[in-house]
GROMACS .gro file of C-alpha atoms in nm:
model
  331
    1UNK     CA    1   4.176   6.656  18.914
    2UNK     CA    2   4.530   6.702  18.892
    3UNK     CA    3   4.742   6.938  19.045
    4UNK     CA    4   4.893   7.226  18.917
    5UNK     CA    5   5.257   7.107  18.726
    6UNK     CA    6   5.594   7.198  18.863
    7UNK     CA    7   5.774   7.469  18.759
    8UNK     CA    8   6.062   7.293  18.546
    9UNK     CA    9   6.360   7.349  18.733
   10UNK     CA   10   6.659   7.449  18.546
   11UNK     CA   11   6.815   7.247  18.246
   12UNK     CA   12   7.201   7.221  18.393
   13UNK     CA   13   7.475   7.123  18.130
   14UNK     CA   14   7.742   6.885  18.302
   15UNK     CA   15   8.081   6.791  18.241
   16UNK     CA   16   8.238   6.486  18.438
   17UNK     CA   17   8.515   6.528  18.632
   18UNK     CA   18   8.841   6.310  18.686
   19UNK     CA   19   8.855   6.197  19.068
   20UNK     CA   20   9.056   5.947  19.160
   21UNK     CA   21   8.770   5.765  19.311
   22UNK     CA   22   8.563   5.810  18.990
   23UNK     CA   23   8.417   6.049  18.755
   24UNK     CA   24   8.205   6.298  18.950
   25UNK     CA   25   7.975   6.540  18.698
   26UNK     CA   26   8.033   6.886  18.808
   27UNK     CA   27   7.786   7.190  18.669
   28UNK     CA   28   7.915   7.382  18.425
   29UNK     CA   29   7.617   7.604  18.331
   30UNK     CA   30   7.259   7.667  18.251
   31UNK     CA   31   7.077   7.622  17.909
   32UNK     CA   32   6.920   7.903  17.735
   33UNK     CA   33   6.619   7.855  17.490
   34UNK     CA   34   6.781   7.824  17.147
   35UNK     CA   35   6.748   8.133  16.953
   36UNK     CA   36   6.545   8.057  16.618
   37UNK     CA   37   6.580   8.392  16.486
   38UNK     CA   38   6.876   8.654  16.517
   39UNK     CA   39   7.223   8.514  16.573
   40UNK     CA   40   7.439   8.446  16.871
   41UNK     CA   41   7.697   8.720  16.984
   42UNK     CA   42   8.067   8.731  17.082
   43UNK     CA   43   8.100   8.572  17.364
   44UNK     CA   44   7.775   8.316  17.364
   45UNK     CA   45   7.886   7.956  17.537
   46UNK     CA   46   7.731   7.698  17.379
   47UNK     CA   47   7.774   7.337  17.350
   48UNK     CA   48   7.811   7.175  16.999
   49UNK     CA   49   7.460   6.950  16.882
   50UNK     CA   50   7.623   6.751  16.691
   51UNK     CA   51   8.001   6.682  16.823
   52UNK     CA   52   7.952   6.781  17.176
   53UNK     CA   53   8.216   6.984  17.288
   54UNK     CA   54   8.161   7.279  17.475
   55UNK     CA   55   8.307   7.610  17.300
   56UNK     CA   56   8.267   8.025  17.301
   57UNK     CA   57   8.142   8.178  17.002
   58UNK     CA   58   8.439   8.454  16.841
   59UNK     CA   59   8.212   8.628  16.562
   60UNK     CA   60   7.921   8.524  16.324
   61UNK     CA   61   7.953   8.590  15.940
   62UNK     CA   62   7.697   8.538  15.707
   63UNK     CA   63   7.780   8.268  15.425
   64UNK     CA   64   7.567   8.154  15.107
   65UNK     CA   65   7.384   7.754  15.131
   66UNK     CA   66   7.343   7.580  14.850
   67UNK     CA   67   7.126   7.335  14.949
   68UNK     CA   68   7.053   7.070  14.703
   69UNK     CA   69   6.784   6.843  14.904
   70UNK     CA   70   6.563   7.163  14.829
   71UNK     CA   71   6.455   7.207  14.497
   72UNK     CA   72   6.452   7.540  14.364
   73UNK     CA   73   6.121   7.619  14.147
   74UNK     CA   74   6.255   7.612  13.823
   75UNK     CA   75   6.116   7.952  13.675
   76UNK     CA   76   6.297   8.164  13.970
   77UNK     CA   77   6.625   8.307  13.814
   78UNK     CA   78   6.901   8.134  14.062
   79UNK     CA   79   7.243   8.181  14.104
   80UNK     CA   80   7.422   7.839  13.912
   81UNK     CA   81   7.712   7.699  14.117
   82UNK     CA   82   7.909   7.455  13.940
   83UNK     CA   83   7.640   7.238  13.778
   84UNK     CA   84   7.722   6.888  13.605
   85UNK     CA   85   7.403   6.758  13.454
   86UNK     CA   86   7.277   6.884  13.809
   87UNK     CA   87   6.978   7.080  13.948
   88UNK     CA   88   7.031   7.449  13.933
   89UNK     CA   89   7.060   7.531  14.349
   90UNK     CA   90   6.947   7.886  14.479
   91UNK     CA   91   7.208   8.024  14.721
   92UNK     CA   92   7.023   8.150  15.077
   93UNK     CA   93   7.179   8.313  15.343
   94UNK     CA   94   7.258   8.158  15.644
   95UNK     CA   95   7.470   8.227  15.985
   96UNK     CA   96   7.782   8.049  16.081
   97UNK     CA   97   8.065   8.102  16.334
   98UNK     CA   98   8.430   8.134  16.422
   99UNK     CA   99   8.413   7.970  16.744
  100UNK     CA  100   8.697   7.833  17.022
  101UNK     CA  101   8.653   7.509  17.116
  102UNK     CA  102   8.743   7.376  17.496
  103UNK     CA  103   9.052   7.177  17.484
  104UNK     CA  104   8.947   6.978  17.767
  105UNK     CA  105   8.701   6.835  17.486
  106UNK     CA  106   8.918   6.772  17.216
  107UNK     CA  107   9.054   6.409  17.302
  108UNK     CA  108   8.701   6.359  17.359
  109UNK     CA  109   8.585   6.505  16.982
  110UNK     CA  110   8.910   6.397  16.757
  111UNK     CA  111   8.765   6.058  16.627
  112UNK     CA  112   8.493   6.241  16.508
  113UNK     CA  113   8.615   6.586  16.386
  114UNK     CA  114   8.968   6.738  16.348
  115UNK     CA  115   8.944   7.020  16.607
  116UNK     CA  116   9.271   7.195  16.415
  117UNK     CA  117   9.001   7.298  16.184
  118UNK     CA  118   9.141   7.643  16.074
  119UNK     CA  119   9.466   7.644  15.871
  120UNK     CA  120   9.614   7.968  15.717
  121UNK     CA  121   9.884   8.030  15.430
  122UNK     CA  122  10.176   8.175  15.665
  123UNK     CA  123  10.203   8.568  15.551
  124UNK     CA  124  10.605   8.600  15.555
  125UNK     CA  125  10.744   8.572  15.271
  126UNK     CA  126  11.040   8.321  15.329
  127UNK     CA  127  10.776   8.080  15.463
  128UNK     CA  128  10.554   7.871  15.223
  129UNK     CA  129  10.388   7.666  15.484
  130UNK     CA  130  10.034   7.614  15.595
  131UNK     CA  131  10.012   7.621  16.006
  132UNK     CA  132   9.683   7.520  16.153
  133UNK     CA  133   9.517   7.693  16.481
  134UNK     CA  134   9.403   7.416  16.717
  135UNK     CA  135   9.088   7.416  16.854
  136UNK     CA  136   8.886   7.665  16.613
  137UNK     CA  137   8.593   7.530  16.480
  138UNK     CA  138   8.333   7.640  16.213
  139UNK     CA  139   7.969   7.617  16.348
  140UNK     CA  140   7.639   7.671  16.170
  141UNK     CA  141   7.378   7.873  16.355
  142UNK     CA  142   7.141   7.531  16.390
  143UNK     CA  143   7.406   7.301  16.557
  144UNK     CA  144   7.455   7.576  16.867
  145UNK     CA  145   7.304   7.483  17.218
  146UNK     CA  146   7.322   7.783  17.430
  147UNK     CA  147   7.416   7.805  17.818
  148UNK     CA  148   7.537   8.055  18.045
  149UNK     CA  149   7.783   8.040  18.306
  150UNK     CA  150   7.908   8.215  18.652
  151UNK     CA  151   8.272   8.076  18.567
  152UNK     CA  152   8.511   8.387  18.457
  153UNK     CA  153   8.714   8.151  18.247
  154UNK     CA  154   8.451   7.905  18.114
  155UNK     CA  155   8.669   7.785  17.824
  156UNK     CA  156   8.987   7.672  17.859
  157UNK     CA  157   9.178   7.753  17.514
  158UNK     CA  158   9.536   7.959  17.495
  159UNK     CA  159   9.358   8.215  17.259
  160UNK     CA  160   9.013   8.237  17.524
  161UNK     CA  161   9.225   8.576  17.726
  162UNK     CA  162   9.327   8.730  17.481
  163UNK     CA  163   9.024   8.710  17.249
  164UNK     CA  164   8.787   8.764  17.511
  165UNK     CA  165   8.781   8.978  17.829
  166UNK     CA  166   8.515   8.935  18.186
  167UNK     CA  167   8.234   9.173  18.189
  168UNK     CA  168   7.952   9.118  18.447
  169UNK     CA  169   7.761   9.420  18.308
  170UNK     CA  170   7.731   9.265  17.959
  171UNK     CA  171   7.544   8.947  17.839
  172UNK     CA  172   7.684   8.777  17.752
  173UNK     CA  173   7.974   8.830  17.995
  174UNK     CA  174   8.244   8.792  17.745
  175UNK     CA  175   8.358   9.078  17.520
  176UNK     CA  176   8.577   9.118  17.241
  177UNK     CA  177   8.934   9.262  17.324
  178UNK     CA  178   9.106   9.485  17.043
  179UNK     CA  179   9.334   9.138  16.979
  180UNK     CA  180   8.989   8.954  16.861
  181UNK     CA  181   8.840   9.277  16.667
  182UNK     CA  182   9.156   9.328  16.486
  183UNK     CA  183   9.178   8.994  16.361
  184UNK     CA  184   8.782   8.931  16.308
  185UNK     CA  185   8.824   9.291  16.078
  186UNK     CA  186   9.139   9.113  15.853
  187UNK     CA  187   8.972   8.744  15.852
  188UNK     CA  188   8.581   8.891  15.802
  189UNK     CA  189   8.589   8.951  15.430
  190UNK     CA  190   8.764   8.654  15.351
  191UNK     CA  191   8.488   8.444  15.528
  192UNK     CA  192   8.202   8.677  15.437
  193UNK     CA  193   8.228   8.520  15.098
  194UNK     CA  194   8.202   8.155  15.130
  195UNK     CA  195   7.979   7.922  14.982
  196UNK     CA  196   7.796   7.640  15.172
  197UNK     CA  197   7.724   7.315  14.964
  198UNK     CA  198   7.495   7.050  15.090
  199UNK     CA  199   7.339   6.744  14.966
  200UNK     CA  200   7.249   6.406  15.077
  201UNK     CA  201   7.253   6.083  14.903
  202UNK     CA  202   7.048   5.743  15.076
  203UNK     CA  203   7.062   5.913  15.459
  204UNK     CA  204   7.405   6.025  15.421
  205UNK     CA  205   7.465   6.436  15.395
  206UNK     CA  206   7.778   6.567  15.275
  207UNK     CA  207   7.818   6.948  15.378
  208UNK     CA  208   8.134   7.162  15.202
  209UNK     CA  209   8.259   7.494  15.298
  210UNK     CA  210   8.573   7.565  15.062
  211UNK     CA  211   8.777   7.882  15.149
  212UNK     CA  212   9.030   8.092  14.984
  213UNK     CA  213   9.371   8.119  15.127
  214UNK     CA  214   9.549   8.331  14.869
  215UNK     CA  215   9.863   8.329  14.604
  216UNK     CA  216  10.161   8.195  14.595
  217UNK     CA  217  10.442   8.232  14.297
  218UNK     CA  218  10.643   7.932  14.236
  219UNK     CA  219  10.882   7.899  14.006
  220UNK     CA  220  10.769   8.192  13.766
  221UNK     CA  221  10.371   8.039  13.798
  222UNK     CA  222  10.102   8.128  14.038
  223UNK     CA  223   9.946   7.858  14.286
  224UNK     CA  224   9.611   7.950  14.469
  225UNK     CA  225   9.501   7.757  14.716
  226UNK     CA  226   9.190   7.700  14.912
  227UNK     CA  227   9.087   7.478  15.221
  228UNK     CA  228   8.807   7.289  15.263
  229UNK     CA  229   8.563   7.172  15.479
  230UNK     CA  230   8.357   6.839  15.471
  231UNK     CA  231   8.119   6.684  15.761
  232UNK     CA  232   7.965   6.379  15.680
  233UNK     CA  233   7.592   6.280  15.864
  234UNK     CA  234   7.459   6.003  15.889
  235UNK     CA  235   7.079   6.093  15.917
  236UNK     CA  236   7.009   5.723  15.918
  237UNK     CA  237   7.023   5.417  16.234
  238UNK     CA  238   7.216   5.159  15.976
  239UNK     CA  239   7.629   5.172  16.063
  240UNK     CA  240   7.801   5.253  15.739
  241UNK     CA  241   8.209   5.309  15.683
  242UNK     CA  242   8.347   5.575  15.446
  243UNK     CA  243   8.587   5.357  15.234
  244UNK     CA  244   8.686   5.542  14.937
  245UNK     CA  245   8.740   5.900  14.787
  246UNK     CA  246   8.666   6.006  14.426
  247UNK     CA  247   8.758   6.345  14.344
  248UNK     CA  248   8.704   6.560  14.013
  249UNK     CA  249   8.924   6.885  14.018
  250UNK     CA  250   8.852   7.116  13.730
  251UNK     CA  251   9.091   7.410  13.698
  252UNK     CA  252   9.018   7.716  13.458
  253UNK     CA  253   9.347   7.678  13.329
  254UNK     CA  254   9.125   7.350  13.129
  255UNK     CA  255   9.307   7.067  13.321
  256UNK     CA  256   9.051   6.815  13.505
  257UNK     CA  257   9.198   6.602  13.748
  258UNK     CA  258   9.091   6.293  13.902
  259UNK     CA  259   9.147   6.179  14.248
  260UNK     CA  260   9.087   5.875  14.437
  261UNK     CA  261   9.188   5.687  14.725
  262UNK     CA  262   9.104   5.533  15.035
  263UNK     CA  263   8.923   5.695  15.325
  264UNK     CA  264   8.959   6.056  15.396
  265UNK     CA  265   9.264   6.217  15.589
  266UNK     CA  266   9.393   5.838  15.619
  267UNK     CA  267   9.056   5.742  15.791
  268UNK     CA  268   8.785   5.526  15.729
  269UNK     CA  269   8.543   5.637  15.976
  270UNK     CA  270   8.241   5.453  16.091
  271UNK     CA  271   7.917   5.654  16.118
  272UNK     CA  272   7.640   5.499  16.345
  273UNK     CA  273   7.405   5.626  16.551
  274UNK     CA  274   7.570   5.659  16.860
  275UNK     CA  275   7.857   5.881  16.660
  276UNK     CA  276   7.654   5.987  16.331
  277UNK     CA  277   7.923   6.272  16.232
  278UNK     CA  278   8.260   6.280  16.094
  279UNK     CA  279   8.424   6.613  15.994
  280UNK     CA  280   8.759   6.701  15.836
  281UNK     CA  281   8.962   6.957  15.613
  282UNK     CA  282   9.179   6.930  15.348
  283UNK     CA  283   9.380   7.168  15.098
  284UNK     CA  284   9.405   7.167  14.685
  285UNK     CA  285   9.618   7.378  14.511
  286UNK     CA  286   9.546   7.523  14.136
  287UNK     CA  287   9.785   7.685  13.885
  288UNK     CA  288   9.432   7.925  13.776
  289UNK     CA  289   9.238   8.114  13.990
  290UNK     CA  290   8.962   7.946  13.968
  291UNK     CA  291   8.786   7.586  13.930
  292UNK     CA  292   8.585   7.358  14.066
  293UNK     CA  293   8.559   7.051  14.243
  294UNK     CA  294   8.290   6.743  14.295
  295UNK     CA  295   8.303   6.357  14.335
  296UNK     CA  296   8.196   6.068  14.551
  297UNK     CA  297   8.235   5.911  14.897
  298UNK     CA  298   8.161   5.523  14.836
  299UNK     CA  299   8.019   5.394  15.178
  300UNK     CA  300   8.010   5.005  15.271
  301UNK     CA  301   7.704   4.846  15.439
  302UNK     CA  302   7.717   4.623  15.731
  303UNK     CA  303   7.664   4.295  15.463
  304UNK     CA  304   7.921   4.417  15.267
  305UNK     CA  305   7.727   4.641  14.994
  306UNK     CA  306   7.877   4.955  14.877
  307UNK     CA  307   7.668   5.290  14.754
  308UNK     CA  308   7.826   5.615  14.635
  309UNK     CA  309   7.706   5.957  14.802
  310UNK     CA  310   7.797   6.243  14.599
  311UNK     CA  311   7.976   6.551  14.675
  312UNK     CA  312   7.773   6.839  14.582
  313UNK     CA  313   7.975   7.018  14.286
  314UNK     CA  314   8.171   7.367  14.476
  315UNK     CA  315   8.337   7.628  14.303
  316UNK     CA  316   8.697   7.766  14.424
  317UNK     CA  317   8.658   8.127  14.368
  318UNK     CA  318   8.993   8.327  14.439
  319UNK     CA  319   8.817   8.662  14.574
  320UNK     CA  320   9.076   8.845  14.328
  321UNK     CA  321   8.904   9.201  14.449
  322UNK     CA  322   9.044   9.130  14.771
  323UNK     CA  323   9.367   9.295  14.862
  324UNK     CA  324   9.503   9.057  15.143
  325UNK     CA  325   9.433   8.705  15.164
  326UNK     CA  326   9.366   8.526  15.540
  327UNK     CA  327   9.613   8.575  15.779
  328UNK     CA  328   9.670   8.456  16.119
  329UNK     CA  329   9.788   8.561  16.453
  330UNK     CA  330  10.006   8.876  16.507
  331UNK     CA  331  10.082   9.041  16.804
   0.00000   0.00000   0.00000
């Protein structure tokens, strides 16, 4: 009969290495079992399914999915988000997280996602301008591949030290420093509140996480603005090419807007297998503080065909309960 089978030995996560006489993969950690219940904690390495990169997780928050590949049964009472002539979506919870990505992986990942993911409304008040973190990402709880790691400084990222401090008693080894829990505590209840829209159209899911980035006054008016969030998946093996835009922008003030153009973020990126993800943000602006959004990606075929996916209908909600909007780093 056969013999008894090997232990398996353990599943080692490499990176390659630049040598001058070739790449050379070097170990940069163990992978733990994925955890299918419970959520990841400060300080969890992991290694992005979908994008790659390797990254540290800061903090989960809890958000709302809309997902609308599931049908809701139609007697429940649901929550309605934004519904044209669409299917009434129940919101569930579901874990995401603030995470730091390794910048030795973001020439690797910026074809495919814009790793200066996180942009906040500058808080002083002779500045107007947006300025964008590099190298913080946005991660749902199902795209995280956990591994551990003897290396002190696992993640190379100019936030990683003073976010995160070494201790060998804790596990993970990575804890929050006051920096990180002072700034989790003012971003937290802006993020606690977002919305997650899905939907896919023939193989191709659109997911949109719109945020709220506060007030401005202008010229005697008030502009609020929000951020969003869009990955693109190609669940399919047929190469397609985003080629056009078509945006609806209603605004409670009763102005509806409509938006095209080519690509996205003056790209027109190519999803295959090999690379079946593309991921980017963008900012709108409305003189109301509230509205919503929806539209269409139109995709061309390898023989030269075109389909439309649409993007699932979001609401920008301006949190008006809360007292400060996002901020960013202070010292």
């Amino acid at each position: 009969g056969a013999g008894a089978a090997p232990a398996n030995p353990p599943n080692y996560l490499f990176a390659p290495r630049n040598r001058p006489e070739g790449k050379v993969l070097e170990t940069v950690g163990v992978f733990e079992a994925p955890k299918q219940h419970g959520k990841y904690e400060t300080g969890q390495l992991f290694l992005h399914s979908v994008f790659g990169y390797r990254g540290i997780v800061l903090f989960p928050w809890q958000a709302r999915l809309y997902d609308r590949d599931v049908a809701s049964p139609v007697t429940e009472k649901s929550e309605n988000v934004a519904g044209h002539g669409s299917k009434e979506v129940k919101g569930k919870t579901h874990t995401y997280y603030q995470v730091l990505i390794d910048a030795r992986d973001c020439p690797h990942i910026s074809q495919r996602s814009q790793t200066e993911a996180v942009t906040f409304l500058a808080n002083h008040d002779d500045s107007r301008a947006l300025y964008a973190i590099p190298g913080l990402d946005y991660v749902s709880h199902e795209d995280i591949l956990p591994y551990s790691s003897t290396d002190q400084v696992p993640i190379q990222h100019e936030l990683f030290e003073r976010f995160l401090m070494y201790d060998q008693t804790k596990v993970p080894p990575f804890v929050a420093r006051d920096t990180l829990c002072a700034w989790q505590e003012k971003n937290h209840p802006w993020l606690e509140l977002s919305d997650v829209h899905r939907e896919t159209t023939e193989n191709i899911r659109v997911t949109v996480i719109p945020f709220y980035m506060g007030m401005r006054e202008a010229q005697n008016s008030h502009v609020y603005w929000w951020r969003y969030c869009i990955r693109l998946e190609n669940l399919d093996s047929e190469v397609v090419q985003l080629r056009e835009r078509h945006w609806r922008i209603f605004s409670l003030s009763g102005t509806l807007e409509t938006v095209r153009g080519r690509g996205v973020v003056g790209r027109e990126p190519v999803l295959s297998k090999e690379q079946p993800a593309f991921q980017y943000s963008s900012h709108v602006s409305l003189q109301a503080s509230s509205g919503h959004m929806w539209g269409t990606f139109r995709f061309e075929r390898p023989d030269g065909s075109h389909f439309d996916v649409r993007i699932p209908p979001f609401s920008l909600e301006s949190n008006k309960d809360e007292k400060t909007p996002p901020s960013g780093l202070h010292w």
